[in-house]
């Protein structure tokens, strides 16, 4: 018997669609039902075989549902939870795939407070350069990490069942406290995106922008790659994780103030020491963390 | 007849060694003489066939020299020029390969003021992840750009001969004013390196550094790649280009202040607009600028 009888995927894009395909391939789900805002997109997902059915409304979708995966843009979380709540049964587990957790959890407390035992927030760390159901593929989560941020109210069996679902997709699952999650990802993901967007925006607005870009080379290419990311998705992440991101930005501004002082004071030795410490740390990390073998096309 | 009879390369590493190999392959030089601080390194360059001779001193090196390429670390520029000056003849051209120009030019005015007509500063934009003569190869400059920053005192024939040398290496050569060069490269190269070093240094110093790095993924990888660069080389570049770098850093700090205000004020639309402008600019640039086909191993 499969891990899940009926899985409902809300938001059948790259993330949600890849979970569906992974679980189907693993024989871990019997039936996948898609819900979302766009009937045409859902029809397309159905035609691709990513979902087995489309639901017309939450009442139909949630009937006898074992698990719901919320994989829509994080800005829609509150509205989705509000719409689901009246139709949610006492045996349905809920998980999500949002890049931020504290805001999702606030929505959970606000909209799903009768179901806290069964809502287990998650964040799959999976590249999302492409988007949409056409980009979905079953290997997206293989060798990747998923972070769970269980609520104190969670039923331990619910947590383990959600963990098993993500593991069935091929992922390694770790647990973190929500606040810690948001600070960690603010530091290593959200802030770098903000910084890269900021540099490109700064230079693009210059009178000599064309000259500047004409002399940009490989260092600029690498540093700004993430400035090619989706503006809407990153707007949502930055807004959702505003508090943690501001804290991280302020830490970084203190680092830049120190660097500024070193430059101003001509402190070559201190500057070299800083660069050396950074290089050591970066190289050690890179050695321990070869990129995952499977990447989205 | 070859473009150059006798070329002297001071600092036979990746940069200088690759020029030697490129010109030899192109039949553009008859004889390459190496000078530098380390006899063992020069012997090795000789054994590899990168240079044809090693000079024991500047007097011997500069006798009948058609051109000198200064390709040592930029921090040594002043000392090298001081040592060369007494032995420099009236027909020897000088060029360099430094990532910064204003400081090199200040050294030229200070040490080589009797030779200003023949000193044509240059900056080859060529990746330098590896270093040392073992990494030198003749294709390094093929399809790459070299920026010349001629002095107003330069003899036009000298400028053209230096241009021809770099073109013989396979490079496209463009001209810029030194101050403009330094601001442009501060913006698109030096500042990104500073920012990447700064972020890694900031995070590496945290109590939870291990946790942070354990959750860093592909975005972090790209953003911080240049934080794996050589600390000494970047110390020298940042110190040499301090003025321009501080100006660029201050512009960027203003951009970060704006981003901070948007986050604080929850200005989602303005944030999205900024991200969209950045993404457009970055993608347009990336499309126009595919990475060069030949890269250093």
Coordinates of C-alpha atoms in Angstrom, one line a residue:
Chain A
X1 CA 0.0 0.0 0.0
X2 CA 1.3 3.4 -1.0
X3 CA 2.4 5.9 1.6
X4 CA -0.4 8.3 0.5
X5 CA -3.8 7.4 -1.0
X6 CA -4.8 10.9 -2.1
X7 CA -2.4 13.8 -2.4
X8 CA -3.7 17.3 -3.2
X9 CA -1.2 19.6 -4.8
X10 CA -2.1 23.3 -4.7
X11 CA 0.0 25.1 -7.3
X12 CA 1.2 22.5 -9.8
X13 CA 4.3 24.2 -11.0
X14 CA 8.0 23.2 -10.9
X15 CA 7.9 22.5 -7.2
X16 CA 4.5 20.9 -6.8
X17 CA 4.6 19.1 -10.1
X18 CA 8.0 17.6 -9.3
X19 CA 6.8 16.2 -6.0
X20 CA 3.8 14.6 -7.8
X21 CA 6.1 13.0 -10.4
X22 CA 8.6 11.9 -7.8
X23 CA 6.0 10.3 -5.6
X24 CA 4.3 8.6 -8.6
X25 CA 7.6 7.2 -9.7
X26 CA 8.3 5.9 -6.2
X27 CA 4.9 4.3 -6.0
X28 CA 4.3 6.4 -2.9
X29 CA 1.0 7.9 -3.9
X30 CA -2.1 6.4 -5.5
X31 CA -3.8 9.5 -6.7
X32 CA -2.7 13.1 -7.2
X33 CA -5.3 15.9 -7.4
X34 CA -4.4 19.3 -8.6
X35 CA -5.9 22.6 -7.5
X36 CA -4.9 26.2 -8.4
X37 CA -5.9 29.5 -9.8
X38 CA -5.6 28.8 -13.5
X39 CA -7.9 26.2 -15.1
X40 CA -5.8 26.2 -18.2
X41 CA -2.6 25.5 -16.3
X42 CA -4.3 22.6 -14.4
X43 CA -5.6 21.1 -17.6
X44 CA -2.1 21.2 -19.0
X45 CA -0.8 19.5 -15.8
X46 CA -3.5 16.9 -16.3
X47 CA -2.6 16.4 -19.9
X48 CA 1.1 16.0 -19.0
X49 CA 0.2 13.3 -16.5
X50 CA 1.6 15.2 -13.6
X51 CA -1.8 15.0 -11.8
X52 CA -4.5 12.4 -12.1
X53 CA -7.4 14.8 -11.5
X54 CA -8.3 18.4 -11.2
X55 CA -10.6 19.6 -8.5
X56 CA -13.1 22.3 -9.1
X57 CA -13.2 23.5 -5.5
X58 CA -11.6 22.9 -2.1
X59 CA -14.6 20.9 -0.9
X60 CA -14.1 18.3 -3.6
X61 CA -10.3 18.4 -3.4
X62 CA -10.1 17.8 0.3
X63 CA -12.6 15.0 0.6
X64 CA -10.7 12.0 1.8
X65 CA -7.4 13.7 1.2
X66 CA -4.5 12.2 3.1
X67 CA -2.1 15.1 2.5
X68 CA -2.1 18.6 1.0
X69 CA 1.0 20.1 -0.5
X70 CA 0.9 23.9 -0.7
X71 CA 3.2 24.8 -3.5
X72 CA 1.8 28.1 -4.7
X73 CA 3.7 31.4 -4.5
X74 CA 4.2 32.3 -0.9
X75 CA 2.2 35.5 -1.2
X76 CA -1.0 33.5 -1.7
X77 CA -0.5 31.4 1.4
X78 CA -2.9 33.3 3.6
X79 CA -5.7 33.3 1.1
X80 CA -5.3 29.7 0.3
X81 CA -5.4 28.6 3.9
X82 CA -8.5 30.7 4.5
X83 CA -10.2 29.1 1.6
X84 CA -9.2 25.5 2.6
X85 CA -10.1 25.8 6.3
X86 CA -13.9 25.1 6.2
X87 CA -13.3 21.9 4.1
X88 CA -10.4 20.4 6.0
X89 CA -11.0 17.1 7.6
X90 CA -9.5 15.7 10.8
X91 CA -7.2 13.2 9.1
X92 CA -5.6 15.4 6.4
X93 CA -2.0 16.4 6.8
X94 CA -0.7 19.6 5.4
X95 CA 2.8 20.6 4.3
X96 CA 4.2 23.4 2.1
X97 CA 7.3 24.3 0.1
X98 CA 7.8 27.9 0.9
X99 CA 11.3 29.5 1.1
X100 CA 10.3 31.3 4.3
X101 CA 8.7 29.7 7.4
X102 CA 7.7 32.3 10.0
X103 CA 5.2 34.0 7.8
X104 CA 3.7 30.7 6.7
X105 CA 3.4 29.7 10.3
X106 CA 1.7 33.0 11.2
X107 CA -0.9 32.2 8.5
X108 CA -1.3 28.7 9.9
X109 CA -2.1 30.1 13.4
X110 CA -4.4 32.6 11.9
X111 CA -6.3 30.4 9.5
X112 CA -5.8 26.7 10.5
X113 CA -5.8 26.9 14.3
X114 CA -8.1 23.9 14.5
X115 CA -5.6 21.8 12.6
X116 CA -2.2 22.7 14.1
X117 CA -1.5 19.1 15.0
X118 CA -1.4 18.2 11.3
X119 CA 0.3 21.2 9.6
X120 CA 4.1 20.5 9.2
X121 CA 5.8 23.4 7.3
X122 CA 8.7 22.5 5.0
X123 CA 11.2 24.1 2.8
X124 CA 12.7 22.1 0.0
X125 CA 16.1 23.5 -1.1
X126 CA 15.8 22.9 -4.8
X127 CA 16.9 25.1 -7.6
X128 CA 14.1 27.0 -9.3
X129 CA 15.6 28.8 -12.3
X130 CA 12.9 27.5 -14.6
X131 CA 9.3 27.5 -13.4
X132 CA 6.0 26.0 -14.4
X133 CA 4.8 22.5 -14.8
X134 CA 6.7 22.0 -18.1
X135 CA 9.9 22.2 -16.1
X136 CA 8.7 19.6 -13.5
X137 CA 10.7 16.4 -13.3
X138 CA 10.9 13.5 -10.8
X139 CA 14.6 13.9 -9.9
X140 CA 14.4 17.5 -8.6
X141 CA 14.6 16.5 -5.0
X142 CA 17.1 13.6 -5.3
X143 CA 20.1 14.3 -3.2
X144 CA 18.6 17.6 -2.1
X145 CA 17.7 18.8 1.4
X146 CA 14.3 19.6 2.8
X147 CA 14.1 21.5 6.0
X148 CA 11.0 20.8 8.3
X149 CA 10.0 23.4 10.8
X150 CA 7.5 21.4 13.0
X151 CA 5.2 23.3 15.2
X152 CA 5.2 22.5 18.9
X153 CA 1.5 21.5 18.4
X154 CA 2.3 19.0 15.8
X155 CA 1.4 15.3 16.3
X156 CA 4.7 13.4 16.1
X157 CA 3.1 10.9 13.7
X158 CA 2.1 13.7 11.4
X159 CA 5.7 15.0 11.4
X160 CA 7.0 11.6 10.5
X161 CA 4.5 11.1 7.8
X162 CA 5.4 14.4 6.2
X163 CA 9.1 13.5 6.6
X164 CA 8.5 10.2 4.8
X165 CA 6.8 12.0 1.9
X166 CA 9.7 14.2 1.3
X167 CA 12.1 11.3 1.7
X168 CA 10.1 9.4 -0.8
X169 CA 11.0 12.2 -3.3
X170 CA 14.7 11.4 -2.7
X171 CA 15.5 14.2 -0.3
X172 CA 17.4 14.3 3.0
X173 CA 15.2 15.8 5.6
X174 CA 16.4 17.9 8.6
X175 CA 14.5 19.8 11.3
X176 CA 15.0 23.4 12.3
X177 CA 13.1 26.0 14.5
X178 CA 11.2 28.4 12.2
X179 CA 13.0 31.5 13.5
X180 CA 16.4 29.9 13.0
X181 CA 15.4 28.7 9.6
X182 CA 14.5 32.2 8.5
X183 CA 17.7 33.7 9.8
X184 CA 19.9 31.0 8.2
X185 CA 18.3 31.4 4.8
X186 CA 18.2 35.2 5.1
X187 CA 22.0 35.0 5.5
X188 CA 23.0 32.4 2.9
X189 CA 20.3 32.9 0.3
X190 CA 18.0 35.9 0.6
X191 CA 20.7 38.5 1.4
X192 CA 22.9 37.4 -1.5
X193 CA 20.0 37.8 -3.9
X194 CA 19.2 41.3 -2.5
X195 CA 22.9 42.3 -2.8
X196 CA 23.2 41.0 -6.4
X197 CA 19.9 42.7 -7.5
X198 CA 21.2 45.9 -5.8
X199 CA 24.5 46.0 -7.6
X200 CA 23.0 45.4 -11.0
X201 CA 20.3 47.9 -10.4
X202 CA 22.8 50.5 -9.2
X203 CA 25.0 50.0 -12.3
X204 CA 22.2 49.8 -14.8
X205 CA 21.0 53.2 -13.6
X206 CA 24.3 55.0 -14.3
X207 CA 24.8 57.4 -17.2
X208 CA 27.7 55.2 -18.4
X209 CA 25.9 51.9 -17.8
X210 CA 26.7 50.6 -21.3
X211 CA 30.4 51.2 -20.8
X212 CA 30.3 49.6 -17.4
X213 CA 28.6 46.4 -18.6
X214 CA 30.8 46.2 -21.7
X215 CA 33.7 45.7 -19.3
X216 CA 32.1 43.3 -17.0
X217 CA 33.7 39.8 -17.1
X218 CA 33.6 36.4 -15.4
X219 CA 33.7 37.7 -11.8
X220 CA 30.7 39.9 -12.5
X221 CA 28.9 37.0 -14.3
X222 CA 29.2 34.7 -11.2
X223 CA 28.4 37.4 -8.7
X224 CA 25.3 38.6 -10.5
X225 CA 23.9 35.3 -11.8
X226 CA 21.3 35.3 -9.1
X227 CA 20.2 38.8 -10.2
X228 CA 18.6 36.9 -13.1
X229 CA 16.1 35.4 -10.7
X230 CA 12.3 35.9 -10.7
X231 CA 11.4 39.3 -9.5
X232 CA 8.0 38.3 -8.2
X233 CA 9.2 35.3 -6.3
X234 CA 12.0 37.3 -4.7
X235 CA 9.8 40.2 -3.9
X236 CA 7.6 37.7 -2.0
X237 CA 10.5 36.1 -0.2
X238 CA 12.0 39.4 0.8
X239 CA 8.7 40.7 2.1
X240 CA 7.9 37.5 3.8
X241 CA 11.3 37.3 5.5
X242 CA 11.7 41.0 6.0
X243 CA 12.6 40.8 9.7
X244 CA 15.3 38.3 9.3
X245 CA 16.6 39.9 6.1
X246 CA 16.9 43.3 7.7
X247 CA 18.8 41.8 10.6
X248 CA 21.2 40.1 8.2
X249 CA 21.5 43.2 6.0
X250 CA 22.4 45.2 9.1
X251 CA 25.1 42.7 10.1
X252 CA 26.5 42.9 6.5
X253 CA 26.4 46.7 6.6
X254 CA 28.6 46.6 9.7
X255 CA 31.0 44.3 7.7
X256 CA 31.1 46.8 4.8
X257 CA 31.7 49.7 7.3
X258 CA 34.7 47.8 8.5
X259 CA 36.0 47.2 5.0
X260 CA 35.4 50.8 4.2
X261 CA 37.6 51.8 7.2
X262 CA 40.3 49.4 6.1
X263 CA 40.4 50.9 2.6
X264 CA 40.3 54.5 3.9
X265 CA 43.1 53.8 6.4
X266 CA 45.2 51.9 3.8
X267 CA 45.3 48.9 6.1
X268 CA 46.7 46.4 3.6
X269 CA 47.6 43.7 6.1
X270 CA 44.2 43.7 7.8
X271 CA 42.5 43.6 4.4
X272 CA 44.6 40.6 3.3
X273 CA 43.9 38.8 6.5
X274 CA 40.1 39.3 5.9
X275 CA 40.4 38.1 2.4
X276 CA 42.4 35.1 3.4
X277 CA 39.9 34.1 6.1
X278 CA 37.1 34.4 3.6
X279 CA 38.9 32.4 1.0
X280 CA 39.7 29.6 3.4
X281 CA 36.1 29.4 4.5
X282 CA 34.8 29.5 1.0
X283 CA 37.2 26.9 -0.3
X284 CA 36.6 24.6 2.6
X285 CA 32.8 24.9 2.1
X286 CA 33.1 24.3 -1.7
X287 CA 35.2 21.2 -1.1
X288 CA 32.7 19.7 1.3
X289 CA 29.7 20.6 -1.0
X290 CA 30.1 19.6 -4.6
X291 CA 27.0 20.7 -6.5
X292 CA 24.2 18.0 -6.6
X293 CA 24.5 15.7 -9.6
X294 CA 20.9 16.3 -11.0
X295 CA 20.0 19.8 -12.0
X296 CA 16.8 21.1 -13.5
X297 CA 17.1 21.6 -17.2
Chain B
X1 CA 60.7 40.0 -39.5
X2 CA 59.0 39.6 -36.2
X3 CA 57.1 42.4 -34.5
X4 CA 59.6 42.3 -31.6
X5 CA 63.2 41.3 -31.6
X6 CA 63.8 41.1 -27.9
X7 CA 61.0 41.1 -25.3
X8 CA 61.7 41.3 -21.6
X9 CA 59.1 39.8 -19.3
X10 CA 59.3 40.9 -15.7
X11 CA 57.3 38.4 -13.7
X12 CA 57.0 35.2 -15.7
X13 CA 53.7 33.9 -14.2
X14 CA 50.3 33.1 -15.8
X15 CA 50.0 36.6 -17.3
X16 CA 53.6 37.2 -18.5
X17 CA 54.2 33.6 -19.4
X18 CA 51.1 33.4 -21.5
X19 CA 52.1 36.6 -23.4
X20 CA 55.5 35.0 -24.1
X21 CA 53.9 31.7 -25.4
X22 CA 51.3 33.6 -27.4
X23 CA 53.8 35.8 -29.2
X24 CA 56.2 32.9 -29.8
X25 CA 53.4 30.9 -31.4
X26 CA 52.4 33.9 -33.5
X27 CA 56.0 34.3 -34.7
X28 CA 55.8 37.8 -33.3
X29 CA 58.9 37.7 -31.1
X30 CA 62.4 36.4 -31.7
X31 CA 63.7 36.2 -28.2
X32 CA 62.0 36.4 -24.8
X33 CA 64.1 37.2 -21.7
X34 CA 62.7 36.6 -18.2
X35 CA 63.5 38.6 -15.1
X36 CA 62.1 38.4 -11.7
X37 CA 62.6 37.9 -8.0
X38 CA 62.9 34.2 -7.8
X39 CA 65.9 32.5 -9.6
X40 CA 64.2 29.1 -9.2
X41 CA 61.0 30.3 -10.8
X42 CA 62.9 31.8 -13.7
X43 CA 64.9 28.5 -14.2
X44 CA 61.6 26.7 -14.3
X45 CA 60.2 29.1 -16.9
X46 CA 63.3 28.5 -18.9
X47 CA 63.0 24.8 -18.6
X48 CA 59.4 25.0 -19.8
X49 CA 60.4 27.0 -22.8
X50 CA 58.3 29.9 -21.8
X51 CA 61.4 32.2 -22.0
X52 CA 64.6 31.8 -24.0
X53 CA 66.9 33.3 -21.5
X54 CA 67.1 34.6 -18.0
X55 CA 68.7 37.9 -17.1
X56 CA 70.8 38.3 -14.0
X57 CA 70.1 42.0 -13.7
X58 CA 68.3 44.8 -15.4
X59 CA 71.4 46.1 -17.2
X60 CA 71.7 42.9 -19.0
X61 CA 68.0 42.4 -19.5
X62 CA 67.4 45.8 -21.0
X63 CA 70.3 45.9 -23.4
X64 CA 68.8 46.1 -26.9
X65 CA 65.4 45.3 -25.6
X66 CA 62.5 46.3 -27.9
X67 CA 59.8 46.0 -25.3
X68 CA 59.4 45.3 -21.6
X69 CA 56.2 43.7 -20.2
X70 CA 55.7 44.3 -16.5
X71 CA 53.7 41.4 -15.3
X72 CA 54.7 41.2 -11.6
X73 CA 52.2 41.8 -8.7
X74 CA 51.1 45.4 -8.9
X75 CA 52.5 46.1 -5.4
X76 CA 56.0 45.7 -6.8
X77 CA 55.5 48.2 -9.6
X78 CA 57.2 51.2 -8.0
X79 CA 60.3 49.2 -6.9
X80 CA 60.6 47.6 -10.3
X81 CA 60.4 50.8 -12.2
X82 CA 63.0 52.4 -9.9
X83 CA 65.3 49.5 -10.5
X84 CA 64.8 49.6 -14.3
X85 CA 65.2 53.3 -14.8
X86 CA 69.0 53.7 -14.9
X87 CA 69.3 51.0 -17.5
X88 CA 66.4 51.9 -19.9
X89 CA 67.5 52.9 -23.4
X90 CA 65.8 55.4 -25.6
X91 CA 64.2 52.8 -27.9
X92 CA 62.6 50.4 -25.5
X93 CA 58.8 50.4 -25.1
X94 CA 57.2 49.5 -21.8
X95 CA 53.8 48.1 -21.1
X96 CA 52.3 46.4 -18.2
X97 CA 49.4 44.1 -17.2
X98 CA 48.1 45.6 -14.0
X99 CA 44.4 45.5 -13.0
X100 CA 44.6 49.1 -12.0
X101 CA 46.1 52.0 -13.9
X102 CA 46.2 55.2 -11.9
X103 CA 48.7 53.9 -9.4
X104 CA 50.8 52.4 -12.2
X105 CA 50.8 55.7 -14.0
X106 CA 51.7 57.6 -10.8
X107 CA 54.7 55.3 -10.5
X108 CA 55.6 55.9 -14.2
X109 CA 55.7 59.7 -13.6
X110 CA 57.7 59.2 -10.4
X111 CA 60.3 56.7 -11.7
X112 CA 60.3 56.8 -15.5
X113 CA 59.7 60.5 -16.3
X114 CA 62.5 60.5 -18.9
X115 CA 60.7 57.8 -20.8
X116 CA 57.0 58.9 -20.8
X117 CA 56.8 58.8 -24.6
X118 CA 57.3 55.0 -24.6
X119 CA 55.4 53.7 -21.5
X120 CA 51.9 52.5 -22.6
X121 CA 50.0 51.1 -19.6
X122 CA 47.7 48.2 -20.3
X123 CA 45.2 45.9 -18.6
X124 CA 44.5 42.5 -20.1
X125 CA 41.1 41.2 -19.0
X126 CA 42.0 37.6 -18.6
X127 CA 40.9 35.2 -15.9
X128 CA 43.5 34.4 -13.3
X129 CA 42.1 31.7 -11.1
X130 CA 45.2 29.7 -11.4
X131 CA 48.6 31.4 -11.2
X132 CA 52.2 30.7 -11.9
X133 CA 54.1 29.8 -15.0
X134 CA 52.8 26.2 -15.0
X135 CA 49.3 27.6 -15.7
X136 CA 50.6 29.8 -18.7
X137 CA 49.2 28.9 -22.1
X138 CA 49.2 30.7 -25.5
X139 CA 45.4 31.0 -25.8
X140 CA 44.8 33.0 -22.7
X141 CA 44.2 36.3 -24.6
X142 CA 42.4 34.9 -27.6
X143 CA 39.0 36.5 -27.8
X144 CA 39.8 38.6 -24.7
X145 CA 40.0 42.3 -24.3
X146 CA 43.0 44.4 -23.4
X147 CA 42.4 48.0 -22.3
X148 CA 45.2 50.5 -23.0
X149 CA 45.4 53.7 -21.1
X150 CA 47.9 55.8 -23.1
X151 CA 49.6 58.8 -21.5
X152 CA 49.2 62.2 -23.2
X153 CA 53.0 62.1 -23.5
X154 CA 53.0 58.8 -25.4
X155 CA 54.5 58.7 -28.9
X156 CA 51.6 57.5 -31.1
X157 CA 53.9 55.0 -32.8
X158 CA 54.7 53.5 -29.4
X159 CA 51.0 53.2 -28.6
X160 CA 50.4 51.4 -31.9
X161 CA 53.4 49.0 -31.4
X162 CA 52.1 48.1 -27.9
X163 CA 48.6 47.7 -29.4
X164 CA 50.0 45.4 -32.1
X165 CA 51.8 43.3 -29.4
X166 CA 48.6 42.6 -27.5
X167 CA 46.7 42.0 -30.8
X168 CA 49.3 39.5 -31.7
X169 CA 48.3 37.6 -28.6
X170 CA 44.8 37.3 -30.0
X171 CA 43.2 40.1 -28.0
X172 CA 40.9 42.9 -28.9
X173 CA 42.4 46.2 -27.8
X174 CA 40.4 49.3 -26.6
X175 CA 41.6 52.6 -25.2
X176 CA 40.3 54.3 -22.1
X177 CA 41.4 57.3 -19.9
X178 CA 43.1 56.0 -16.7
X179 CA 40.7 57.5 -14.3
X180 CA 37.7 56.1 -16.2
X181 CA 39.4 52.7 -16.4
X182 CA 39.8 52.6 -12.6
X183 CA 36.2 53.6 -11.9
X184 CA 34.8 51.2 -14.4
X185 CA 36.8 48.2 -13.1
X186 CA 36.1 49.3 -9.5
X187 CA 32.4 49.0 -10.3
X188 CA 32.3 45.7 -12.3
X189 CA 35.2 43.8 -10.8
X190 CA 36.8 45.2 -7.7
X191 CA 33.7 46.0 -5.8
X192 CA 32.0 42.6 -6.4
X193 CA 35.2 40.9 -5.1
X194 CA 35.1 43.1 -2.0
X195 CA 31.4 42.4 -1.4
X196 CA 31.9 38.6 -1.8
X197 CA 34.9 38.5 0.5
X198 CA 32.9 40.6 3.0
X199 CA 29.9 38.3 3.0
X200 CA 31.9 35.2 3.5
X201 CA 34.0 36.8 6.2
X202 CA 30.9 38.0 8.0
X203 CA 29.3 34.6 8.0
X204 CA 32.5 32.7 8.7
X205 CA 32.9 34.7 11.9
X206 CA 29.4 33.8 13.3
X207 CA 29.0 31.4 16.2
X208 CA 26.6 29.3 14.0
X209 CA 28.9 29.5 11.0
X210 CA 28.8 25.8 10.5
X211 CA 25.0 25.7 10.4
X212 CA 24.9 28.7 8.0
X213 CA 27.4 27.1 5.6
X214 CA 25.6 23.8 5.8
X215 CA 22.5 25.3 4.3
X216 CA 24.3 27.4 1.6
X217 CA 23.3 26.2 -1.9
X218 CA 23.7 27.2 -5.5
X219 CA 23.0 30.9 -5.1
X220 CA 25.6 31.2 -2.5
X221 CA 28.0 29.2 -4.6
X222 CA 27.8 31.6 -7.5
X223 CA 27.7 34.8 -5.4
X224 CA 30.8 33.8 -3.5
X225 CA 32.9 32.1 -6.2
X226 CA 35.1 35.2 -6.4
X227 CA 35.7 35.0 -2.7
X228 CA 38.0 32.1 -3.5
X229 CA 40.4 34.5 -5.2
X230 CA 43.9 35.3 -4.2
X231 CA 44.1 37.4 -1.1
X232 CA 47.4 39.0 -1.8
X233 CA 46.4 39.9 -5.4
X234 CA 43.2 41.4 -4.3
X235 CA 44.7 43.2 -1.4
X236 CA 47.0 44.9 -3.9
X237 CA 44.2 45.7 -6.3
X238 CA 42.0 47.2 -3.6
X239 CA 44.9 49.2 -2.1
X240 CA 46.0 50.4 -5.5
X241 CA 42.5 51.3 -6.6
X242 CA 41.4 52.6 -3.2
X243 CA 40.0 55.9 -4.3
X244 CA 37.8 54.5 -7.1
X245 CA 36.8 51.6 -5.0
X246 CA 35.7 53.8 -2.1
X247 CA 33.6 55.9 -4.5
X248 CA 31.9 52.8 -5.9
X249 CA 31.4 51.4 -2.4
X250 CA 29.7 54.6 -1.4
X251 CA 27.4 54.5 -4.4
X252 CA 26.5 50.9 -3.5
X253 CA 25.9 51.7 0.1
X254 CA 23.4 54.3 -1.1
X255 CA 21.7 51.5 -3.1
X256 CA 21.6 49.3 0.0
X257 CA 20.1 52.1 2.1
X258 CA 17.3 52.4 -0.5
X259 CA 16.7 48.6 -0.4
X260 CA 16.7 48.7 3.4
X261 CA 14.1 51.5 3.3
X262 CA 11.9 49.4 0.9
X263 CA 12.1 46.4 3.2
X264 CA 11.4 48.4 6.3
X265 CA 8.4 50.1 4.6
X266 CA 7.0 46.9 3.2
X267 CA 7.2 48.5 -0.3
X268 CA 6.6 45.3 -2.3
X269 CA 5.8 46.9 -5.6
X270 CA 8.9 49.1 -5.6
X271 CA 11.0 46.2 -4.6
X272 CA 9.6 44.1 -7.5
X273 CA 10.3 47.0 -9.9
X274 CA 13.9 47.2 -8.7
X275 CA 14.4 43.4 -9.1
X276 CA 12.8 43.4 -12.5
X277 CA 15.0 46.2 -13.8
X278 CA 18.0 44.4 -12.5
X279 CA 17.0 41.1 -14.0
X280 CA 16.4 42.7 -17.4
X281 CA 19.8 44.4 -17.4
X282 CA 21.5 41.3 -16.2
X283 CA 19.8 39.0 -18.7
X284 CA 20.4 41.4 -21.6
X285 CA 24.1 41.6 -20.7
X286 CA 24.4 37.8 -20.4
X287 CA 22.9 37.3 -23.8
X288 CA 25.3 39.8 -25.4
X289 CA 28.3 38.4 -23.6
X290 CA 28.6 34.6 -23.8
X291 CA 31.7 33.5 -21.8
X292 CA 34.9 33.3 -24.0
X293 CA 35.4 29.9 -25.5
X294 CA 38.9 29.3 -24.1
X295 CA 39.4 29.4 -20.4
X296 CA 42.5 28.7 -18.3
X297 CA 42.6 25.2 -16.9

